[in-house]
Coordinates of C-alpha atoms and ligand atoms in Angstrom, one line a residue:
M1 CA 21.2 -12.8 -6.9
N2 CA 21.9 -9.2 -6.3
I3 CA 18.8 -7.2 -5.4
L4 CA 18.0 -3.5 -5.0
I5 CA 14.9 -2.5 -3.0
L6 CA 13.5 1.0 -3.6
G7 CA 12.0 2.9 -0.8
S8 CA 12.6 3.8 2.9
G9 CA 9.5 2.9 4.9
G10 CA 8.4 0.0 7.1
R11 CA 7.2 -1.9 4.0
E12 CA 10.6 -1.8 2.5
Y13 CA 12.2 -2.9 5.8
V14 CA 10.0 -6.0 5.7
F15 CA 11.0 -6.7 2.1
T16 CA 14.7 -6.3 3.1
E17 CA 14.3 -8.7 6.0
K18 CA 12.4 -11.3 4.0
I19 CA 14.7 -11.2 0.9
A20 CA 17.9 -11.2 3.1
A21 CA 16.6 -14.5 4.6
S22 CA 16.6 -16.2 1.2
K23 CA 19.4 -18.5 0.2
D24 CA 19.5 -17.0 -3.3
C25 CA 20.2 -13.5 -2.0
Q26 CA 23.8 -12.5 -2.4
K27 CA 24.2 -8.7 -2.3
L28 CA 21.2 -6.7 -1.1
F29 CA 20.9 -2.9 -1.4
V30 CA 18.1 -0.5 -0.4
A31 CA 17.7 3.0 -1.9
P32 CA 17.6 5.1 0.2
G33 CA 16.5 2.8 3.1
N34 CA 16.5 3.7 6.8
A35 CA 18.5 3.0 10.0
G36 CA 17.0 -0.5 10.2
T37 CA 17.7 -1.6 6.6
A38 CA 21.3 -0.5 7.0
T39 CA 21.8 -3.3 9.6
I40 CA 20.6 -6.0 7.1
A41 CA 21.6 -4.6 3.7
K42 CA 23.6 -1.7 2.3
N43 CA 21.8 1.6 2.0
V44 CA 22.5 3.7 -1.1
N45 CA 21.6 7.3 -1.3
I46 CA 19.6 7.3 -4.5
N47 CA 16.1 8.7 -4.9
P48 CA 13.6 6.0 -6.0
T49 CA 12.4 8.2 -8.9
D50 CA 16.0 9.0 -10.1
F51 CA 15.9 6.3 -12.9
K52 CA 19.2 7.3 -14.4
G53 CA 20.9 7.0 -11.0
I54 CA 19.2 3.7 -10.4
A55 CA 20.2 2.4 -13.8
E56 CA 23.9 3.4 -13.3
F57 CA 24.0 1.8 -9.9
S58 CA 22.4 -1.4 -11.1
L59 CA 24.8 -1.9 -14.0
K60 CA 27.8 -1.1 -11.8
N61 CA 26.7 -3.6 -9.1
N62 CA 25.3 -6.4 -11.3
I63 CA 21.8 -6.0 -10.0
D64 CA 19.5 -8.9 -11.1
M65 CA 16.2 -7.6 -9.6
I66 CA 14.7 -4.4 -8.4
V67 CA 11.8 -4.5 -5.9
V68 CA 9.8 -1.3 -6.1
G69 CA 8.2 -0.4 -2.7
P70 CA 6.3 2.9 -3.3
E71 CA 4.0 3.9 -6.2
A72 CA 5.8 7.0 -7.5
P73 CA 8.5 5.2 -9.5
L74 CA 5.9 2.8 -10.9
V75 CA 3.5 5.5 -12.0
A76 CA 6.5 7.4 -13.5
G77 CA 7.4 4.3 -15.5
I78 CA 10.5 2.7 -14.0
R79 CA 9.7 -0.6 -15.6
D80 CA 9.3 0.9 -19.1
Y81 CA 12.6 2.8 -18.6
F82 CA 14.4 -0.5 -18.0
E83 CA 12.6 -2.5 -20.7
V84 CA 13.4 -0.3 -23.6
D85 CA 17.2 -0.2 -22.8
S86 CA 19.2 -3.2 -24.1
D87 CA 21.7 -2.9 -21.2
L88 CA 18.9 -2.8 -18.6
K89 CA 16.1 -5.0 -20.0
N90 CA 17.3 -8.2 -18.3
I91 CA 17.0 -6.7 -14.8
Q92 CA 13.8 -8.0 -13.4
I93 CA 11.5 -5.3 -12.0
I94 CA 8.9 -6.3 -9.4
G95 CA 6.1 -3.8 -10.1
P96 CA 4.0 -3.0 -13.2
G97 CA 4.8 -0.8 -16.1
K98 CA 3.3 2.7 -16.6
A99 CA 0.1 1.4 -18.3
G100 CA -0.7 -1.0 -15.3
A101 CA 0.4 1.6 -12.7
E102 CA -2.4 3.9 -14.0
L103 CA -4.7 1.7 -11.8
E104 CA -3.3 3.8 -9.0
G105 CA -2.1 6.8 -10.9
S106 CA -5.5 7.8 -12.2
K107 CA -8.8 7.2 -10.4
E108 CA -10.6 7.9 -13.7
F109 CA -8.6 5.1 -15.4
A110 CA -9.3 2.7 -12.5
K111 CA -13.0 3.5 -12.5
S112 CA -13.4 3.1 -16.3
F113 CA -11.3 -0.2 -16.1
M114 CA -13.7 -1.5 -13.5
Q115 CA -16.8 -0.5 -15.5
R116 CA -15.4 -2.0 -18.7
H117 CA -14.7 -5.3 -16.9
N118 CA -17.9 -5.5 -14.7
I119 CA -16.0 -5.2 -11.5
P120 CA -18.3 -4.1 -8.6
T121 CA -17.5 -0.5 -7.5
A122 CA -19.4 2.7 -6.6
A123 CA -21.3 4.5 -9.4
Y124 CA -19.3 7.5 -10.6
A125 CA -18.9 10.4 -13.0
T126 CA -15.7 12.4 -13.9
F127 CA -15.6 16.2 -14.3
E128 CA -13.0 18.8 -15.4
K129 CA -12.7 22.6 -15.0
H130 CA -14.9 23.3 -18.0
T131 CA -17.6 20.9 -16.8
L132 CA -17.7 22.2 -13.2
S133 CA -21.3 23.2 -13.5
E134 CA -22.3 19.7 -14.7
G135 CA -20.4 18.4 -11.7
I136 CA -22.4 20.5 -9.3
S137 CA -25.6 19.4 -11.0
Y138 CA -24.5 15.8 -10.6
L139 CA -23.8 16.3 -6.9
Q140 CA -27.4 17.5 -6.6
T141 CA -28.7 14.2 -7.8
L142 CA -26.8 12.2 -5.1
N143 CA -27.5 11.6 -1.4
P144 CA -25.0 12.7 1.3
P145 CA -22.2 12.0 2.2
Y146 CA -20.5 12.9 -1.1
V147 CA -17.2 11.3 -2.2
L148 CA -14.8 13.5 -4.3
K149 CA -11.5 12.1 -5.6
A150 CA -8.7 13.9 -7.3
D151 CA -7.8 11.9 -10.3
G152 CA -4.0 11.8 -9.9
L153 CA -1.6 11.0 -7.0
A154 CA -2.1 13.4 -4.2
G155 CA 0.0 11.9 -1.4
G156 CA -3.0 10.1 0.1
K157 CA -4.9 13.4 0.6
G158 CA -6.9 13.4 -2.7
V159 CA -10.1 11.9 -1.3
V160 CA -12.5 14.3 0.3
I161 CA -15.8 13.1 1.9
C162 CA -18.3 15.8 2.5
E163 CA -21.3 15.5 4.8
N164 CA -23.5 18.1 3.1
L165 CA -24.1 19.4 -0.4
Q166 CA -22.8 22.9 0.3
T167 CA -19.3 21.7 1.4
A168 CA -19.3 19.2 -1.5
E169 CA -20.0 21.9 -4.0
Q170 CA -17.3 24.0 -2.4
A171 CA -14.7 21.2 -2.4
L172 CA -15.4 20.4 -6.0
T173 CA -14.9 24.1 -7.0
E174 CA -11.7 24.2 -5.0
M175 CA -10.4 21.1 -6.6
L176 CA -11.3 21.9 -10.2
Q177 CA -11.3 25.7 -10.4
D178 CA -8.6 26.5 -7.8
E179 CA -6.5 23.4 -8.6
K180 CA -6.3 22.5 -4.9
F181 CA -4.2 19.4 -5.6
G182 CA -2.4 20.9 -8.7
E183 CA -2.2 18.5 -11.7
A184 CA -3.8 15.7 -9.6
S185 CA -7.2 17.5 -9.4
K186 CA -7.4 18.6 -13.1
K187 CA -10.0 15.8 -13.2
V188 CA -12.2 14.9 -10.2
V189 CA -14.2 11.6 -9.8
I190 CA -17.4 12.0 -7.9
E191 CA -18.8 8.7 -6.6
E192 CA -21.5 7.1 -4.6
F193 CA -20.8 6.7 -0.9
L194 CA -20.4 3.0 0.1
S195 CA -21.3 2.1 3.7
G196 CA -19.7 -0.9 5.2
I197 CA -16.4 -2.3 6.7
E198 CA -13.2 -1.8 4.8
L199 CA -10.4 -4.3 4.2
S200 CA -7.4 -4.7 2.0
V201 CA -6.7 -7.7 -0.3
F202 CA -3.3 -8.3 -1.8
V203 CA -2.6 -10.1 -5.0
L204 CA 0.7 -10.9 -6.7
T205 CA 0.6 -11.6 -10.4
D206 CA 3.1 -12.4 -13.2
G207 CA 0.5 -11.3 -15.8
E208 CA -0.6 -14.9 -16.3
H209 CA -1.1 -16.4 -12.9
F210 CA -1.9 -14.9 -9.5
K211 CA -1.6 -15.7 -5.8
I212 CA -3.7 -14.2 -3.1
L213 CA -1.9 -13.0 0.0
P214 CA -3.6 -12.7 3.4
A215 CA -6.1 -9.9 3.8
A216 CA -5.5 -7.1 6.2
K217 CA -7.3 -4.2 7.9
D218 CA -5.6 -0.9 8.1
Y219 CA -6.3 2.0 10.6
K220 CA -6.0 5.2 8.6
R221 CA -7.0 8.0 11.0
I222 CA -4.7 9.6 13.5
G223 CA -7.1 9.5 16.4
E224 CA -8.6 6.6 18.4
G225 CA -12.1 5.5 17.4
D226 CA -11.1 6.4 13.8
T227 CA -11.2 10.1 14.3
G228 CA -9.1 13.0 13.1
L229 CA -6.9 13.4 10.0
N230 CA -6.1 10.6 7.5
T231 CA -2.5 9.2 7.8
G232 CA -0.5 6.7 5.8
G233 CA -1.8 4.1 8.3
M234 CA -1.5 3.8 12.1
G235 CA -1.8 0.1 12.5
A236 CA -3.0 -3.1 10.8
V237 CA -4.1 -6.6 11.5
S238 CA -4.2 -9.8 9.5
P239 CA -6.2 -12.0 9.0
V240 CA -9.5 -10.1 9.1
K241 CA -12.2 -12.3 10.7
F242 CA -15.1 -11.1 8.6
A243 CA -13.2 -11.9 5.4
D244 CA -14.2 -15.6 5.8
D245 CA -14.0 -18.2 3.0
N246 CA -17.4 -17.3 1.7
F247 CA -16.6 -13.6 1.4
M248 CA -13.1 -14.3 -0.1
E249 CA -14.6 -16.6 -2.7
K250 CA -16.7 -13.7 -3.8
V251 CA -13.7 -11.4 -3.8
E252 CA -11.8 -13.9 -6.0
S253 CA -14.6 -14.5 -8.5
K254 CA -16.1 -11.0 -8.7
I255 CA -13.0 -8.9 -8.3
I256 CA -9.6 -10.6 -8.5
K257 CA -10.2 -12.8 -11.6
P258 CA -12.0 -10.1 -13.6
T259 CA -9.1 -7.7 -12.7
I260 CA -6.4 -10.1 -13.9
D261 CA -8.5 -11.0 -17.0
G262 CA -9.2 -7.4 -17.7
L263 CA -5.5 -6.5 -17.6
K264 CA -4.9 -9.3 -20.2
K265 CA -7.8 -8.2 -22.4
D266 CA -6.5 -4.6 -22.3
K267 CA -3.0 -6.0 -23.2
I268 CA -1.4 -4.7 -20.1
D269 CA 1.4 -7.2 -19.1
Y270 CA 1.1 -6.6 -15.3
Q271 CA 3.8 -8.1 -13.1
G272 CA 3.7 -7.1 -9.5
F273 CA 1.4 -6.5 -6.5
I274 CA -2.2 -5.4 -6.8
F275 CA -3.5 -4.0 -3.5
I276 CA -7.3 -3.9 -3.6
G277 CA -9.0 -1.6 -1.2
L278 CA -12.5 -3.1 -0.6
M279 CA -15.7 -2.3 1.1
N280 CA -17.8 -5.1 2.5
V281 CA -21.3 -3.8 1.9
G282 CA -23.7 -6.2 3.5
G283 CA -21.5 -9.2 2.6
E284 CA -20.8 -8.1 -1.0
P285 CA -17.3 -6.8 -1.9
Y286 CA -16.9 -3.5 -3.8
V287 CA -13.6 -2.0 -4.9
I288 CA -12.8 1.4 -3.4
E289 CA -9.4 1.7 -5.0
Y290 CA -6.5 -0.1 -6.6
N291 CA -2.9 0.4 -5.6
V292 CA -0.1 -1.0 -7.6
R293 CA 2.2 -1.9 -4.7
M294 CA 2.0 -3.4 -1.2
G295 CA 0.4 -1.4 1.6
D296 CA 2.2 0.2 4.4
P297 CA 1.7 -0.8 7.3
E298 CA -0.3 -3.8 5.8
T299 CA 3.0 -5.4 4.7
Q300 CA 4.1 -5.5 8.3
V301 CA 1.3 -7.9 9.1
V302 CA 0.9 -9.7 5.7
L303 CA 4.5 -10.8 5.0
P304 CA 5.4 -12.0 8.5
R305 CA 2.6 -14.6 7.9
L306 CA 4.2 -15.8 4.6
K307 CA 6.4 -18.8 5.4
S308 CA 7.5 -19.4 1.8
D309 CA 10.7 -17.8 0.3
L310 CA 9.7 -14.4 -1.1
L311 CA 12.7 -14.1 -3.4
S312 CA 12.0 -17.5 -5.0
I313 CA 8.4 -16.3 -5.5
F314 CA 9.6 -13.0 -7.1
K315 CA 12.1 -14.9 -9.3
S316 CA 9.4 -17.2 -10.7
M317 CA 7.5 -14.3 -12.0
K318 CA 10.2 -13.5 -14.6
D319 CA 9.3 -16.6 -16.7
K320 CA 5.6 -16.4 -15.7
K321 CA 6.0 -19.5 -13.4
L322 CA 4.3 -18.0 -10.4
G323 CA 1.6 -20.7 -10.6
Q324 CA 4.2 -23.3 -9.6
E325 CA 5.3 -21.5 -6.4
A326 CA 4.2 -22.6 -2.9
F327 CA 2.5 -20.0 -0.9
E328 CA 2.5 -21.2 2.7
I329 CA 0.7 -18.9 5.0
S330 CA 0.9 -19.1 8.8
H331 CA -2.4 -19.5 10.7
D332 CA -1.2 -17.0 13.3
T333 CA -2.7 -13.5 13.6
A334 CA -0.4 -10.5 13.2
A335 CA -1.0 -7.0 14.5
T336 CA 1.2 -4.0 14.0
I337 CA 1.2 -0.7 15.9
V338 CA 2.7 2.3 14.1
L339 CA 4.7 4.6 16.4
V340 CA 4.7 8.2 15.0
A341 CA 6.2 11.6 15.8
G342 CA 3.9 13.9 17.7
G343 CA 2.2 16.3 15.3
Y344 CA 2.1 13.8 12.4
P345 CA 0.4 13.9 9.9
E346 CA 0.9 17.6 10.1
A347 CA 4.2 19.3 11.1
Y348 CA 6.5 17.2 13.4
E349 CA 10.0 17.3 14.6
K350 CA 12.8 14.9 13.6
G351 CA 16.1 13.9 15.2
K352 CA 14.7 12.6 18.5
V353 CA 16.8 9.8 20.1
I354 CA 14.9 6.5 20.1
K355 CA 15.3 4.5 23.3
G356 CA 14.4 0.9 24.2
L357 CA 14.7 -0.8 20.8
K358 CA 16.7 -3.6 22.3
D359 CA 14.2 -4.2 25.1
V360 CA 11.4 -5.3 22.7
E361 CA 10.7 -9.0 23.2
N362 CA 8.1 -11.3 21.5
A363 CA 7.5 -8.7 18.8
K364 CA 9.2 -7.5 15.6
V365 CA 10.5 -4.0 15.3
F366 CA 10.2 -2.7 11.7
H367 CA 12.0 0.6 11.1
A368 CA 10.4 3.3 8.9
G369 CA 11.3 6.9 9.5
T370 CA 14.6 6.3 11.3
A371 CA 18.2 7.4 10.8
Q372 CA 21.5 6.5 12.4
K373 CA 23.3 9.4 14.1
D374 CA 26.6 8.5 15.5
E375 CA 25.9 5.7 18.0
E376 CA 22.2 6.4 18.2
V377 CA 19.0 5.7 16.2
V378 CA 17.0 8.9 15.8
T379 CA 13.6 9.8 14.3
A380 CA 13.7 10.9 10.7
G381 CA 10.0 10.8 9.5
G382 CA 6.4 10.9 10.7
R383 CA 5.8 7.2 10.9
V384 CA 8.9 6.1 12.7
L385 CA 8.5 2.4 13.6
A386 CA 6.0 -0.4 13.3
I387 CA 5.9 -3.0 16.0
T388 CA 4.3 -6.3 15.0
G389 CA 3.1 -8.9 17.4
M390 CA 2.0 -12.4 16.4
G391 CA -0.1 -15.0 18.2
D392 CA -2.7 -17.7 18.0
N393 CA -5.5 -15.1 18.0
L394 CA -5.9 -11.3 17.7
E395 CA -5.9 -10.8 21.5
I396 CA -2.4 -12.4 21.9
A397 CA -1.1 -10.7 18.8
L398 CA -2.2 -7.3 20.1
K399 CA -0.9 -8.0 23.6
N400 CA 2.6 -8.8 22.1
A401 CA 2.6 -5.8 19.8
Y402 CA 1.6 -3.3 22.5
A403 CA 4.0 -4.8 25.1
G404 CA 6.7 -4.2 22.4
A405 CA 5.5 -0.7 21.7
N406 CA 5.5 0.2 25.4
K407 CA 9.2 -0.6 25.6
V408 CA 10.1 2.1 23.0
C409 CA 10.2 5.8 23.7
W410 CA 11.3 9.2 22.4
D411 CA 10.3 12.7 23.2
D412 CA 6.8 13.2 21.7
I413 CA 6.1 9.6 20.6
Y414 CA 2.4 8.9 19.8
Y415 CA 0.5 5.8 18.9
R416 CA -3.1 4.7 18.9
K417 CA -4.1 2.4 21.7
D418 CA -7.2 1.0 20.0
I419 CA -5.8 -0.9 17.0
G420 CA -7.9 -4.1 16.4
Q421 CA -10.5 -3.2 19.1
D422 CA -13.3 -2.9 16.5
L423 CA -12.5 -6.5 15.3
M424 CA -12.3 -7.8 18.9
A425 CA -15.8 -6.3 19.5
L426 CA -17.1 -8.1 16.4
D427 CA -15.9 -11.4 18.0
A428 CA -17.4 -10.7 21.4
Ligands
AMP501 P1 -8.4 6.3 -0.9 O1 -7.4 7.4 -0.8 O2 -8.9 6.0 -2.3 O3 -7.9 5.1 -0.1 O4 -9.7 6.7 -0.1 C1 -9.5 7.1 1.2 C2 -10.6 6.6 2.1 O5 -11.9 7.2 1.7 C3 -10.9 5.1 1.9 O6 -10.0 4.3 2.7 C4 -12.3 5.0 2.4 O7 -12.4 5.0 3.8 C5 -12.9 6.3 1.9 N1 -13.7 6.1 0.7 C6 -13.2 6.2 -0.6 N2 -14.2 6.0 -1.5 C7 -15.3 5.7 -0.8 C8 -16.6 5.5 -1.1 N3 -17.0 5.4 -2.4 N4 -17.5 5.3 -0.1 C9 -17.2 5.4 1.1 N5 -15.9 5.7 1.5 C10 -15.0 5.8 0.6
LIG502 N1 -2.0 1.8 4.3 C1 -2.5 2.3 3.1 C2 -1.5 2.4 2.0 O1 -0.4 1.8 2.0 O2 -1.9 3.0 1.0

């Protein structure tokens, strides 16, 4: 099979490595990819939302399958674009169509979906510019902290948590009246604050059957002790100890099954990943958000634990035969440390020479924001590399990951030193 992967981050690097390892993989392309994917596959300079460019490339290169990494092409309807074209409709797309991608593309859609299908989530109400005053009255009925969410995609910045009523009223006004997040904040979801421990659960579905991938915990803040600005993710671990069999059974029966059944009832033929952000509130799971793709950097700890052939799994989804596929998961723990450019998630420099990549032992180096410049690999993004360590337990996995991270350097490198420490403390 000839496969095209869309995206350029650490998540897509892992997909590239996994798919390249399959016996069924003939030609493998990544658009646009990074310096790492170029060593495994062929990078092509096409933007993942340039559907016309992707379609032309796919026909010219006899592509059989497109694996969509990020959400933007899914929310913009890449699957629908291919399905309605007689020349393109046989190319299998891993990722949902526009209707299913609304689970991530619109918070209001996701909340009403959960309400309709009795899926546990925080109580909420939605407001627009002309209902701003009702929104302010609604805030006054809640207890702090206040959770405000821009309805649309806002590059991971659309969720604002306010400690007091005054800042919440101000934030709501800025989002609705001043259109702080542009189109994305034309509607704002206000919801009840959930207090607990977060984790991410990943499901792959062909629309009929589903398989649950290992759960992971992501570290979103830039600073140690979960302080400072939100980022795309500074590290992750899998499995997550507190997501034991009892908790995961609740997740499956109260959240995953109703989600898959809900999609069917709503006549949404969903084929792809569902990434469910959960809060464990006193042992009960509540959905914080749906994403319609894998997580980054969660993929860097989830897929290294999957022993089965990922391409064979993807292929089976075309004929809705996912139920017949083996999903063998390693008992090892995986931990990943994301190495970022100094300044990220705000302004940062690019083009710094990365040293020590070949010195990393007992850990996997997953490229994200990297580029090849002459003979050298240089930084080309905020999140530059993810280093994944594995082991019999979290302590060993972290030791391997940090030993790897310590070997790599560039001018202004930064990474958190406390990934996994909260989970180690739970064990102690
Ligand atoms: P999101 O962009 O939807 O992932 O939200 C960003 C972060 O905001 C989440 O990872 C949570 O930490 C936090 N968050 C979102 N919704 C809630 C909620 N209802 N209660 C508490 N924290 C929340
Ligand atoms: N790590 C969070 C995400 O991929 O959205």
